[in-house]
PDB file of N, CA and C in Angstrom:
ATOM      1  N   UNK A   1     -25.538  39.276  51.196  1.00 56.00           N
ATOM      2  CA  UNK A   1     -25.119  39.697  49.878  1.00 56.00           C
ATOM      3  C   UNK A   1     -24.271  40.955  50.034  1.00 56.00           C
ATOM      4  N   UNK A   2     -23.083  40.950  49.494  1.00 67.00           N
ATOM      5  CA  UNK A   2     -22.244  42.141  49.606  1.00 67.00           C
ATOM      6  C   UNK A   2     -22.903  43.371  48.981  1.00 67.00           C
ATOM      7  N   UNK A   3     -22.510  44.535  49.479  1.00 79.00           N
ATOM      8  CA  UNK A   3     -23.117  45.791  49.057  1.00 79.00           C
ATOM      9  C   UNK A   3     -22.940  46.049  47.565  1.00 79.00           C
ATOM     10  N   UNK A   4     -21.792  45.670  47.000  1.00 87.00           N
ATOM     11  CA  UNK A   4     -21.547  45.906  45.580  1.00 87.00           C
ATOM     12  C   UNK A   4     -22.570  45.173  44.711  1.00 87.00           C
ATOM     13  N   UNK A   5     -22.912  43.945  45.096  1.00 91.00           N
ATOM     14  CA  UNK A   5     -23.925  43.198  44.354  1.00 91.00           C
ATOM     15  C   UNK A   5     -25.279  43.889  44.471  1.00 91.00           C
ATOM     16  N   UNK A   6     -25.598  44.376  45.659  1.00 93.00           N
ATOM     17  CA  UNK A   6     -26.874  45.074  45.855  1.00 93.00           C
ATOM     18  C   UNK A   6     -26.986  46.276  44.910  1.00 93.00           C
ATOM     19  N   UNK A   7     -25.911  47.040  44.824  1.00 95.00           N
ATOM     20  CA  UNK A   7     -25.913  48.228  43.959  1.00 95.00           C
ATOM     21  C   UNK A   7     -26.103  47.823  42.500  1.00 95.00           C
ATOM     22  N   UNK A   8     -25.409  46.774  42.078  1.00 96.00           N
ATOM     23  CA  UNK A   8     -25.530  46.339  40.679  1.00 96.00           C
ATOM     24  C   UNK A   8     -26.935  45.813  40.374  1.00 96.00           C
ATOM     25  N   UNK A   9     -27.475  44.990  41.286  1.00 95.00           N
ATOM     26  CA  UNK A   9     -28.837  44.475  41.063  1.00 95.00           C
ATOM     27  C   UNK A   9     -29.842  45.627  41.024  1.00 95.00           C
ATOM     28  N   UNK A  10     -29.721  46.548  41.957  1.00 96.00           N
ATOM     29  CA  UNK A  10     -30.656  47.678  42.008  1.00 96.00           C
ATOM     30  C   UNK A  10     -30.535  48.528  40.745  1.00 96.00           C
ATOM     31  N   UNK A  11     -29.313  48.783  40.310  1.00 97.00           N
ATOM     32  CA  UNK A  11     -29.099  49.604  39.121  1.00 97.00           C
ATOM     33  C   UNK A  11     -29.700  48.950  37.887  1.00 97.00           C
ATOM     34  N   UNK A  12     -29.465  47.671  37.723  1.00 97.00           N
ATOM     35  CA  UNK A  12     -29.925  46.983  36.518  1.00 97.00           C
ATOM     36  C   UNK A  12     -31.377  46.506  36.615  1.00 97.00           C
ATOM     37  N   UNK A  13     -32.025  46.732  37.752  1.00 97.00           N
ATOM     38  CA  UNK A  13     -33.434  46.334  37.867  1.00 97.00           C
ATOM     39  C   UNK A  13     -34.340  47.265  37.066  1.00 97.00           C
ATOM     40  N   UNK A  14     -33.848  48.430  36.726  1.00 97.00           N
ATOM     41  CA  UNK A  14     -34.631  49.373  35.928  1.00 97.00           C
ATOM     42  C   UNK A  14     -34.497  49.003  34.448  1.00 97.00           C
ATOM     43  N   UNK A  15     -35.609  48.764  33.747  1.00 96.00           N
ATOM     44  CA  UNK A  15     -35.520  48.337  32.346  1.00 96.00           C
ATOM     45  C   UNK A  15     -34.873  49.364  31.420  1.00 96.00           C
ATOM     46  N   UNK A  16     -35.057  50.649  31.697  1.00 95.00           N
ATOM     47  CA  UNK A  16     -34.430  51.670  30.853  1.00 95.00           C
ATOM     48  C   UNK A  16     -32.918  51.650  31.031  1.00 95.00           C
ATOM     49  N   UNK A  17     -32.457  51.563  32.285  1.00 96.00           N
ATOM     50  CA  UNK A  17     -31.006  51.512  32.530  1.00 96.00           C
ATOM     51  C   UNK A  17     -30.406  50.247  31.923  1.00 96.00           C
ATOM     52  N   UNK A  18     -31.131  49.139  32.067  1.00 96.00           N
ATOM     53  CA  UNK A  18     -30.638  47.880  31.490  1.00 96.00           C
ATOM     54  C   UNK A  18     -30.533  47.990  29.972  1.00 96.00           C
ATOM     55  N   UNK A  19     -31.515  48.631  29.353  1.00 95.00           N
ATOM     56  CA  UNK A  19     -31.497  48.795  27.890  1.00 95.00           C
ATOM     57  C   UNK A  19     -30.339  49.694  27.465  1.00 95.00           C
ATOM     58  N   UNK A  20     -30.094  50.765  28.222  1.00 96.00           N
ATOM     59  CA  UNK A  20     -28.973  51.654  27.896  1.00 96.00           C
ATOM     60  C   UNK A  20     -27.657  50.894  28.024  1.00 96.00           C
ATOM     61  N   UNK A  21     -27.505  50.137  29.106  1.00 97.00           N
ATOM     62  CA  UNK A  21     -26.272  49.370  29.303  1.00 97.00           C
ATOM     63  C   UNK A  21     -26.090  48.336  28.185  1.00 97.00           C
ATOM     64  N   UNK A  22     -27.163  47.637  27.836  1.00 96.00           N
ATOM     65  CA  UNK A  22     -27.079  46.636  26.755  1.00 96.00           C
ATOM     66  C   UNK A  22     -26.690  47.295  25.433  1.00 96.00           C
ATOM     67  N   UNK A  23     -27.256  48.462  25.172  1.00 96.00           N
ATOM     68  CA  UNK A  23     -26.940  49.163  23.910  1.00 96.00           C
ATOM     69  C   UNK A  23     -25.480  49.578  23.877  1.00 96.00           C
ATOM     70  N   UNK A  24     -24.969  50.072  25.008  1.00 97.00           N
ATOM     71  CA  UNK A  24     -23.553  50.447  25.057  1.00 97.00           C
ATOM     72  C   UNK A  24     -22.655  49.219  24.895  1.00 97.00           C
ATOM     73  N   UNK A  25     -23.061  48.086  25.446  1.00 97.00           N
ATOM     74  CA  UNK A  25     -22.280  46.849  25.268  1.00 97.00           C
ATOM     75  C   UNK A  25     -22.272  46.443  23.794  1.00 97.00           C
ATOM     76  N   UNK A  26     -23.427  46.546  23.173  1.00 96.00           N
ATOM     77  CA  UNK A  26     -23.592  46.095  21.784  1.00 96.00           C
ATOM     78  C   UNK A  26     -22.979  47.058  20.772  1.00 96.00           C
ATOM     79  N   UNK A  27     -23.190  48.373  20.979  1.00 96.00           N
ATOM     80  CA  UNK A  27     -22.820  49.357  19.961  1.00 96.00           C
ATOM     81  C   UNK A  27     -21.529  50.119  20.262  1.00 96.00           C
ATOM     82  N   UNK A  28     -20.972  49.962  21.436  1.00 96.00           N
ATOM     83  CA  UNK A  28     -19.751  50.691  21.784  1.00 96.00           C
ATOM     84  C   UNK A  28     -20.045  52.088  22.304  1.00 96.00           C
ATOM     85  N   UNK A  29     -19.053  52.972  22.236  1.00 96.00           N
ATOM     86  CA  UNK A  29     -19.193  54.326  22.764  1.00 96.00           C
ATOM     87  C   UNK A  29     -20.307  55.086  22.046  1.00 96.00           C
ATOM     88  N   UNK A  30     -21.137  55.765  22.851  1.00 96.00           N
ATOM     89  CA  UNK A  30     -22.225  56.571  22.287  1.00 96.00           C
ATOM     90  C   UNK A  30     -22.394  57.840  23.114  1.00 96.00           C
ATOM     91  N   UNK A  31     -22.911  58.876  22.471  1.00 95.00           N
ATOM     92  CA  UNK A  31     -23.222  60.116  23.171  1.00 95.00           C
ATOM     93  C   UNK A  31     -24.628  60.020  23.773  1.00 95.00           C
ATOM     94  N   UNK A  32     -24.942  60.960  24.630  1.00 94.00           N
ATOM     95  CA  UNK A  32     -26.286  60.999  25.208  1.00 94.00           C
ATOM     96  C   UNK A  32     -27.321  61.167  24.102  1.00 94.00           C
ATOM     97  N   UNK A  33     -26.993  62.008  23.114  1.00 93.00           N
ATOM     98  CA  UNK A  33     -27.923  62.232  22.016  1.00 93.00           C
ATOM     99  C   UNK A  33     -28.223  60.954  21.248  1.00 93.00           C
ATOM    100  N   UNK A  34     -27.188  60.184  20.966  1.00 94.00           N
ATOM    101  CA  UNK A  34     -27.386  58.921  20.247  1.00 94.00           C
ATOM    102  C   UNK A  34     -28.194  57.934  21.089  1.00 94.00           C
ATOM    103  N   UNK A  35     -27.928  57.914  22.377  1.00 94.00           N
ATOM    104  CA  UNK A  35     -28.686  57.012  23.256  1.00 94.00           C
ATOM    105  C   UNK A  35     -30.142  57.443  23.368  1.00 94.00           C
ATOM    106  N   UNK A  36     -30.358  58.769  23.410  1.00 93.00           N
ATOM    107  CA  UNK A  36     -31.718  59.287  23.554  1.00 93.00           C
ATOM    108  C   UNK A  36     -32.560  58.980  22.316  1.00 93.00           C
ATOM    109  N   UNK A  37     -31.920  58.981  21.143  1.00 89.00           N
ATOM    110  CA  UNK A  37     -32.659  58.772  19.892  1.00 89.00           C
ATOM    111  C   UNK A  37     -33.447  57.471  19.884  1.00 89.00           C
ATOM    112  N   UNK A  38     -32.979  56.447  20.600  1.00 83.00           N
ATOM    113  CA  UNK A  38     -33.687  55.156  20.590  1.00 83.00           C
ATOM    114  C   UNK A  38     -34.150  54.715  21.966  1.00 83.00           C
ATOM    115  N   UNK A  39     -33.988  55.583  22.960  1.00 82.00           N
ATOM    116  CA  UNK A  39     -34.322  55.172  24.326  1.00 82.00           C
ATOM    117  C   UNK A  39     -35.811  55.257  24.634  1.00 82.00           C
ATOM    118  N   UNK A  40     -36.523  56.123  23.932  1.00 85.00           N
ATOM    119  CA  UNK A  40     -37.943  56.271  24.216  1.00 85.00           C
ATOM    120  C   UNK A  40     -38.217  57.127  25.441  1.00 85.00           C
ATOM    121  N   UNK A  41     -37.188  57.783  25.956  1.00 90.00           N
ATOM    122  CA  UNK A  41     -37.351  58.709  27.078  1.00 90.00           C
ATOM    123  C   UNK A  41     -36.575  59.987  26.754  1.00 90.00           C
ATOM    124  N   UNK A  42     -36.782  61.023  27.537  1.00 94.00           N
ATOM    125  CA  UNK A  42     -36.150  62.317  27.261  1.00 94.00           C
ATOM    126  C   UNK A  42     -34.647  62.288  27.525  1.00 94.00           C
ATOM    127  N   UNK A  43     -33.964  63.291  26.962  1.00 94.00           N
ATOM    128  CA  UNK A  43     -32.514  63.394  27.171  1.00 94.00           C
ATOM    129  C   UNK A  43     -32.171  63.558  28.650  1.00 94.00           C
ATOM    130  N   UNK A  44     -32.909  64.406  29.414  1.00 95.00           N
ATOM    131  CA  UNK A  44     -32.600  64.483  30.839  1.00 95.00           C
ATOM    132  C   UNK A  44     -32.761  63.142  31.562  1.00 95.00           C
ATOM    133  N   UNK A  45     -33.758  62.358  31.148  1.00 95.00           N
ATOM    134  CA  UNK A  45     -33.963  61.048  31.769  1.00 95.00           C
ATOM    135  C   UNK A  45     -32.799  60.118  31.436  1.00 95.00           C
ATOM    136  N   UNK A  46     -32.343  60.139  30.178  1.00 96.00           N
ATOM    137  CA  UNK A  46     -31.189  59.302  29.795  1.00 96.00           C
ATOM    138  C   UNK A  46     -29.958  59.726  30.583  1.00 96.00           C
ATOM    139  N   UNK A  47     -29.765  61.048  30.720  1.00 95.00           N
ATOM    140  CA  UNK A  47     -28.612  61.544  31.484  1.00 95.00           C
ATOM    141  C   UNK A  47     -28.676  61.075  32.938  1.00 95.00           C
ATOM    142  N   UNK A  48     -29.867  61.111  33.517  1.00 96.00           N
ATOM    143  CA  UNK A  48     -30.033  60.649  34.902  1.00 96.00           C
ATOM    144  C   UNK A  48     -29.690  59.163  35.016  1.00 96.00           C
ATOM    145  N   UNK A  49     -30.180  58.366  34.076  1.00 97.00           N
ATOM    146  CA  UNK A  49     -29.885  56.919  34.104  1.00 97.00           C
ATOM    147  C   UNK A  49     -28.387  56.667  33.902  1.00 97.00           C
ATOM    148  N   UNK A  50     -27.768  57.444  33.024  1.00 97.00           N
ATOM    149  CA  UNK A  50     -26.317  57.286  32.824  1.00 97.00           C
ATOM    150  C   UNK A  50     -25.544  57.624  34.096  1.00 97.00           C
ATOM    151  N   UNK A  51     -26.004  58.627  34.826  1.00 97.00           N
ATOM    152  CA  UNK A  51     -25.359  58.976  36.091  1.00 97.00           C
ATOM    153  C   UNK A  51     -25.427  57.835  37.097  1.00 97.00           C
ATOM    154  N   UNK A  52     -26.570  57.180  37.154  1.00 97.00           N
ATOM    155  CA  UNK A  52     -26.741  56.046  38.077  1.00 97.00           C
ATOM    156  C   UNK A  52     -25.874  54.874  37.623  1.00 97.00           C
ATOM    157  N   UNK A  53     -25.851  54.623  36.305  1.00 98.00           N
ATOM    158  CA  UNK A  53     -24.991  53.546  35.774  1.00 98.00           C
ATOM    159  C   UNK A  53     -23.517  53.849  36.058  1.00 98.00           C
ATOM    160  N   UNK A  54     -23.146  55.112  35.954  1.00 97.00           N
ATOM    161  CA  UNK A  54     -21.754  55.512  36.223  1.00 97.00           C
ATOM    162  C   UNK A  54     -21.409  55.311  37.694  1.00 97.00           C
ATOM    163  N   UNK A  55     -22.315  55.690  38.601  1.00 96.00           N
ATOM    164  CA  UNK A  55     -22.074  55.507  40.033  1.00 96.00           C
ATOM    165  C   UNK A  55     -21.884  54.031  40.383  1.00 96.00           C
ATOM    166  N   UNK A  56     -22.562  53.158  39.666  1.00 96.00           N
ATOM    167  CA  UNK A  56     -22.443  51.718  39.906  1.00 96.00           C
ATOM    168  C   UNK A  56     -21.205  51.125  39.235  1.00 96.00           C
ATOM    169  N   UNK A  57     -20.506  51.951  38.455  1.00 96.00           N
ATOM    170  CA  UNK A  57     -19.300  51.473  37.775  1.00 96.00           C
ATOM    171  C   UNK A  57     -19.575  50.736  36.481  1.00 96.00           C
ATOM    172  N   UNK A  58     -20.817  50.818  35.997  1.00 97.00           N
ATOM    173  CA  UNK A  58     -21.192  50.073  34.796  1.00 97.00           C
ATOM    174  C   UNK A  58     -20.898  50.824  33.502  1.00 97.00           C
ATOM    175  N   UNK A  59     -20.756  52.143  33.577  1.00 98.00           N
ATOM    176  CA  UNK A  59     -20.395  52.926  32.398  1.00 98.00           C
ATOM    177  C   UNK A  59     -19.293  53.913  32.786  1.00 98.00           C
ATOM    178  N   UNK A  60     -18.597  54.350  31.778  1.00 97.00           N
ATOM    179  CA  UNK A  60     -17.543  55.348  31.941  1.00 97.00           C
ATOM    180  C   UNK A  60     -17.825  56.468  30.952  1.00 97.00           C
ATOM    181  N   UNK A  61     -17.522  57.696  31.359  1.00 96.00           N
ATOM    182  CA  UNK A  61     -17.708  58.803  30.421  1.00 96.00           C
ATOM    183  C   UNK A  61     -16.356  59.348  30.006  1.00 96.00           C
ATOM    184  N   UNK A  62     -16.330  59.869  28.789  1.00 96.00           N
ATOM    185  CA  UNK A  62     -15.108  60.440  28.224  1.00 96.00           C
ATOM    186  C   UNK A  62     -15.507  61.717  27.489  1.00 96.00           C
ATOM    187  N   UNK A  63     -15.000  62.835  27.965  1.00 94.00           N
ATOM    188  CA  UNK A  63     -15.347  64.123  27.365  1.00 94.00           C
ATOM    189  C   UNK A  63     -14.466  64.369  26.149  1.00 94.00           C
ATOM    190  N   UNK A  64     -15.129  64.558  24.994  1.00 90.00           N
ATOM    191  CA  UNK A  64     -14.433  64.843  23.738  1.00 90.00           C
ATOM    192  C   UNK A  64     -15.043  66.124  23.179  1.00 90.00           C
ATOM    193  N   UNK A  65     -14.326  67.222  23.371  1.00 92.00           N
ATOM    194  CA  UNK A  65     -14.857  68.503  22.920  1.00 92.00           C
ATOM    195  C   UNK A  65     -16.093  68.866  23.708  1.00 92.00           C
ATOM    196  N   UNK A  66     -17.170  69.158  23.000  1.00 91.00           N
ATOM    197  CA  UNK A  66     -18.425  69.543  23.663  1.00 91.00           C
ATOM    198  C   UNK A  66     -19.313  68.354  23.966  1.00 91.00           C
ATOM    199  N   UNK A  67     -18.893  67.172  23.568  1.00 92.00           N
ATOM    200  CA  UNK A  67     -19.738  65.997  23.782  1.00 92.00           C
ATOM    201  C   UNK A  67     -19.090  65.036  24.779  1.00 92.00           C
ATOM    202  N   UNK A  68     -19.954  64.302  25.427  1.00 94.00           N
ATOM    203  CA  UNK A  68     -19.505  63.253  26.341  1.00 94.00           C
ATOM    204  C   UNK A  68     -19.895  61.912  25.743  1.00 94.00           C
ATOM    205  N   UNK A  69     -18.914  61.043  25.621  1.00 96.00           N
ATOM    206  CA  UNK A  69     -19.156  59.699  25.108  1.00 96.00           C
ATOM    207  C   UNK A  69     -19.180  58.729  26.280  1.00 96.00           C
ATOM    208  N   UNK A  70     -20.128  57.825  26.235  1.00 97.00           N
ATOM    209  CA  UNK A  70     -20.276  56.825  27.297  1.00 97.00           C
ATOM    210  C   UNK A  70     -19.926  55.454  26.744  1.00 97.00           C
ATOM    211  N   UNK A  71     -19.281  54.663  27.583  1.00 97.00           N
ATOM    212  CA  UNK A  71     -18.954  53.289  27.190  1.00 97.00           C
ATOM    213  C   UNK A  71     -19.284  52.348  28.343  1.00 97.00           C
ATOM    214  N   UNK A  72     -19.682  51.140  27.986  1.00 97.00           N
ATOM    215  CA  UNK A  72     -20.010  50.115  28.986  1.00 97.00           C
ATOM    216  C   UNK A  72     -18.734  49.574  29.607  1.00 97.00           C
ATOM    217  N   UNK A  73     -18.828  49.191  30.855  1.00 97.00           N
ATOM    218  CA  UNK A  73     -17.720  48.562  31.570  1.00 97.00           C
ATOM    219  C   UNK A  73     -18.189  47.168  32.010  1.00 97.00           C
ATOM    220  N   UNK A  74     -18.203  46.218  31.076  1.00 95.00           N
ATOM    221  CA  UNK A  74     -18.756  44.887  31.385  1.00 95.00           C
ATOM    222  C   UNK A  74     -18.044  44.168  32.530  1.00 95.00           C
ATOM    223  N   UNK A  75     -16.781  44.491  32.762  1.00 95.00           N
ATOM    224  CA  UNK A  75     -16.068  43.843  33.873  1.00 95.00           C
ATOM    225  C   UNK A  75     -16.708  44.163  35.226  1.00 95.00           C
ATOM    226  N   UNK A  76     -17.457  45.255  35.273  1.00 95.00           N
ATOM    227  CA  UNK A  76     -18.137  45.627  36.525  1.00 95.00           C
ATOM    228  C   UNK A  76     -19.207  44.612  36.914  1.00 95.00           C
ATOM    229  N   UNK A  77     -19.586  43.753  35.965  1.00 95.00           N
ATOM    230  CA  UNK A  77     -20.597  42.731  36.246  1.00 95.00           C
ATOM    231  C   UNK A  77     -20.017  41.528  36.990  1.00 95.00           C
ATOM    232  N   UNK A  78     -18.721  41.494  37.210  1.00 94.00           N
ATOM    233  CA  UNK A  78     -18.075  40.326  37.834  1.00 94.00           C
ATOM    234  C   UNK A  78     -18.730  39.892  39.143  1.00 94.00           C
ATOM    235  N   UNK A  79     -19.100  40.804  40.049  1.00 93.00           N
ATOM    236  CA  UNK A  79     -19.761  40.348  41.280  1.00 93.00           C
ATOM    237  C   UNK A  79     -21.077  39.609  41.014  1.00 93.00           C
ATOM    238  N   UNK A  80     -21.810  40.028  39.977  1.00 94.00           N
ATOM    239  CA  UNK A  80     -23.061  39.330  39.641  1.00 94.00           C
ATOM    240  C   UNK A  80     -22.780  37.969  39.029  1.00 94.00           C
ATOM    241  N   UNK A  81     -21.747  37.899  38.213  1.00 94.00           N
ATOM    242  CA  UNK A  81     -21.365  36.615  37.614  1.00 94.00           C
ATOM    243  C   UNK A  81     -20.935  35.649  38.722  1.00 94.00           C
ATOM    244  N   UNK A  82     -20.157  36.139  39.686  1.00 94.00           N
ATOM    245  CA  UNK A  82     -19.741  35.295  40.811  1.00 94.00           C
ATOM    246  C   UNK A  82     -20.947  34.792  41.596  1.00 94.00           C
ATOM    247  N   UNK A  83     -21.894  35.679  41.867  1.00 94.00           N
ATOM    248  CA  UNK A  83     -23.082  35.310  42.636  1.00 94.00           C
ATOM    249  C   UNK A  83     -23.926  34.275  41.889  1.00 94.00           C
ATOM    250  N   UNK A  84     -24.161  34.507  40.600  1.00 94.00           N
ATOM    251  CA  UNK A  84     -24.977  33.556  39.845  1.00 94.00           C
ATOM    252  C   UNK A  84     -24.269  32.210  39.709  1.00 94.00           C
ATOM    253  N   UNK A  85     -22.951  32.231  39.617  1.00 96.00           N
ATOM    254  CA  UNK A  85     -22.203  30.965  39.556  1.00 96.00           C
ATOM    255  C   UNK A  85     -22.357  30.199  40.869  1.00 96.00           C
ATOM    256  N   UNK A  86     -22.271  30.910  41.994  1.00 95.00           N
ATOM    257  CA  UNK A  86     -22.459  30.266  43.293  1.00 95.00           C
ATOM    258  C   UNK A  86     -23.868  29.693  43.420  1.00 95.00           C
ATOM    259  N   UNK A  87     -24.864  30.460  43.006  1.00 95.00           N
ATOM    260  CA  UNK A  87     -26.248  30.006  43.106  1.00 95.00           C
ATOM    261  C   UNK A  87     -26.509  28.825  42.172  1.00 95.00           C
ATOM    262  N   UNK A  88     -25.933  28.856  40.997  1.00 96.00           N
ATOM    263  CA  UNK A  88     -26.107  27.733  40.062  1.00 96.00           C
ATOM    264  C   UNK A  88     -25.511  26.458  40.664  1.00 96.00           C
ATOM    265  N   UNK A  89     -24.342  26.576  41.298  1.00 96.00           N
ATOM    266  CA  UNK A  89     -23.727  25.430  41.948  1.00 96.00           C
ATOM    267  C   UNK A  89     -24.569  24.918  43.098  1.00 96.00           C
ATOM    268  N   UNK A  90     -25.119  25.843  43.888  1.00 95.00           N
ATOM    269  CA  UNK A  90     -25.985  25.460  45.010  1.00 95.00           C
ATOM    270  C   UNK A  90     -27.179  24.647  44.514  1.00 95.00           C
ATOM    271  N   UNK A  91     -27.875  25.175  43.512  1.00 96.00           N
ATOM    272  CA  UNK A  91     -29.079  24.486  43.023  1.00 96.00           C
ATOM    273  C   UNK A  91     -28.737  23.189  42.305  1.00 96.00           C
ATOM    274  N   UNK A  92     -27.593  23.128  41.639  1.00 97.00           N
ATOM    275  CA  UNK A  92     -27.195  21.881  40.991  1.00 97.00           C
ATOM    276  C   UNK A  92     -26.972  20.795  42.041  1.00 97.00           C
ATOM    277  N   UNK A  93     -26.325  21.151  43.156  1.00 96.00           N
ATOM    278  CA  UNK A  93     -26.118  20.179  44.238  1.00 96.00           C
ATOM    279  C   UNK A  93     -27.459  19.731  44.821  1.00 96.00           C
ATOM    280  N   UNK A  94     -28.394  20.654  44.987  1.00 96.00           N
ATOM    281  CA  UNK A  94     -29.733  20.318  45.503  1.00 96.00           C
ATOM    282  C   UNK A  94     -30.450  19.350  44.562  1.00 96.00           C
ATOM    283  N   UNK A  95     -30.399  19.606  43.272  1.00 96.00           N
ATOM    284  CA  UNK A  95     -31.045  18.714  42.303  1.00 96.00           C
ATOM    285  C   UNK A  95     -30.363  17.349  42.287  1.00 96.00           C
ATOM    286  N   UNK A  96     -29.052  17.329  42.410  1.00 96.00           N
ATOM    287  CA  UNK A  96     -28.330  16.049  42.465  1.00 96.00           C
ATOM    288  C   UNK A  96     -28.747  15.258  43.709  1.00 96.00           C
ATOM    289  N   UNK A  97     -28.865  15.938  44.860  1.00 96.00           N
ATOM    290  CA  UNK A  97     -29.315  15.283  46.091  1.00 96.00           C
ATOM    291  C   UNK A  97     -30.732  14.739  45.922  1.00 96.00           C
ATOM    292  N   UNK A  98     -31.595  15.520  45.309  1.00 96.00           N
ATOM    293  CA  UNK A  98     -32.977  15.076  45.082  1.00 96.00           C
ATOM    294  C   UNK A  98     -33.013  13.875  44.149  1.00 96.00           C
ATOM    295  N   UNK A  99     -32.217  13.910  43.107  1.00 96.00           N
ATOM    296  CA  UNK A  99     -32.154  12.790  42.173  1.00 96.00           C
ATOM    297  C   UNK A  99     -31.671  11.522  42.883  1.00 96.00           C
ATOM    298  N   UNK A 100     -30.647  11.646  43.738  1.00 95.00           N
ATOM    299  CA  UNK A 100     -30.156  10.501  44.507  1.00 95.00           C
ATOM    300  C   UNK A 100     -31.253   9.958  45.425  1.00 95.00           C
ATOM    301  N   UNK A 101     -31.978  10.854  46.089  1.00 96.00           N
ATOM    302  CA  UNK A 101     -33.057  10.439  46.987  1.00 96.00           C
ATOM    303  C   UNK A 101     -34.146   9.695  46.214  1.00 96.00           C
ATOM    304  N   UNK A 102     -34.534  10.216  45.074  1.00 96.00           N
ATOM    305  CA  UNK A 102     -35.583   9.570  44.276  1.00 96.00           C
ATOM    306  C   UNK A 102     -35.138   8.199  43.777  1.00 96.00           C
ATOM    307  N   UNK A 103     -33.865   8.064  43.433  1.00 95.00           N
ATOM    308  CA  UNK A 103     -33.359   6.752  42.999  1.00 95.00           C
ATOM    309  C   UNK A 103     -33.398   5.762  44.145  1.00 95.00           C
ATOM    310  N   UNK A 104     -33.032   6.201  45.355  1.00 95.00           N
ATOM    311  CA  UNK A 104     -33.070   5.314  46.527  1.00 95.00           C
ATOM    312  C   UNK A 104     -34.497   4.918  46.858  1.00 95.00           C
ATOM    313  N   UNK A 105     -35.444   5.833  46.663  1.00 94.00           N
ATOM    314  CA  UNK A 105     -36.852   5.543  46.950  1.00 94.00           C
ATOM    315  C   UNK A 105     -37.418   4.531  45.958  1.00 94.00           C
ATOM    316  N   UNK A 106     -36.904   4.523  44.744  1.00 91.00           N
ATOM    317  CA  UNK A 106     -37.383   3.586  43.729  1.00 91.00           C
ATOM    318  C   UNK A 106     -36.856   2.171  43.955  1.00 91.00           C
ATOM    319  N   UNK A 107     -35.782   2.053  44.718  1.00 88.00           N
ATOM    320  CA  UNK A 107     -35.180   0.719  44.920  1.00 88.00           C
ATOM    321  C   UNK A 107     -35.918  -0.097  45.961  1.00 88.00           C
TER     322      UNK A 107
END
């Protein structure tokens, strides 16, 4: 598995980071304060998770005055989409082979 996929899987394996990323995808640009209001964790914890999401390329920050706005970068998920597409194809071929075998066994 390429290193980029490892980083993305590891980053999104944390439920808090996944929730923050999903919220940014759903709601658009948000500040740390807005994210903290519904995150259920402290502002420093949200900031730490945002830093990890940023290192993985999943979020981008934009400084506007005294506030920093964060936005999701869904295109960064492309390596995961590629991997899941490959795995789906692999398992579909396996199921097709099994189905063919079972049909031959019934004859």
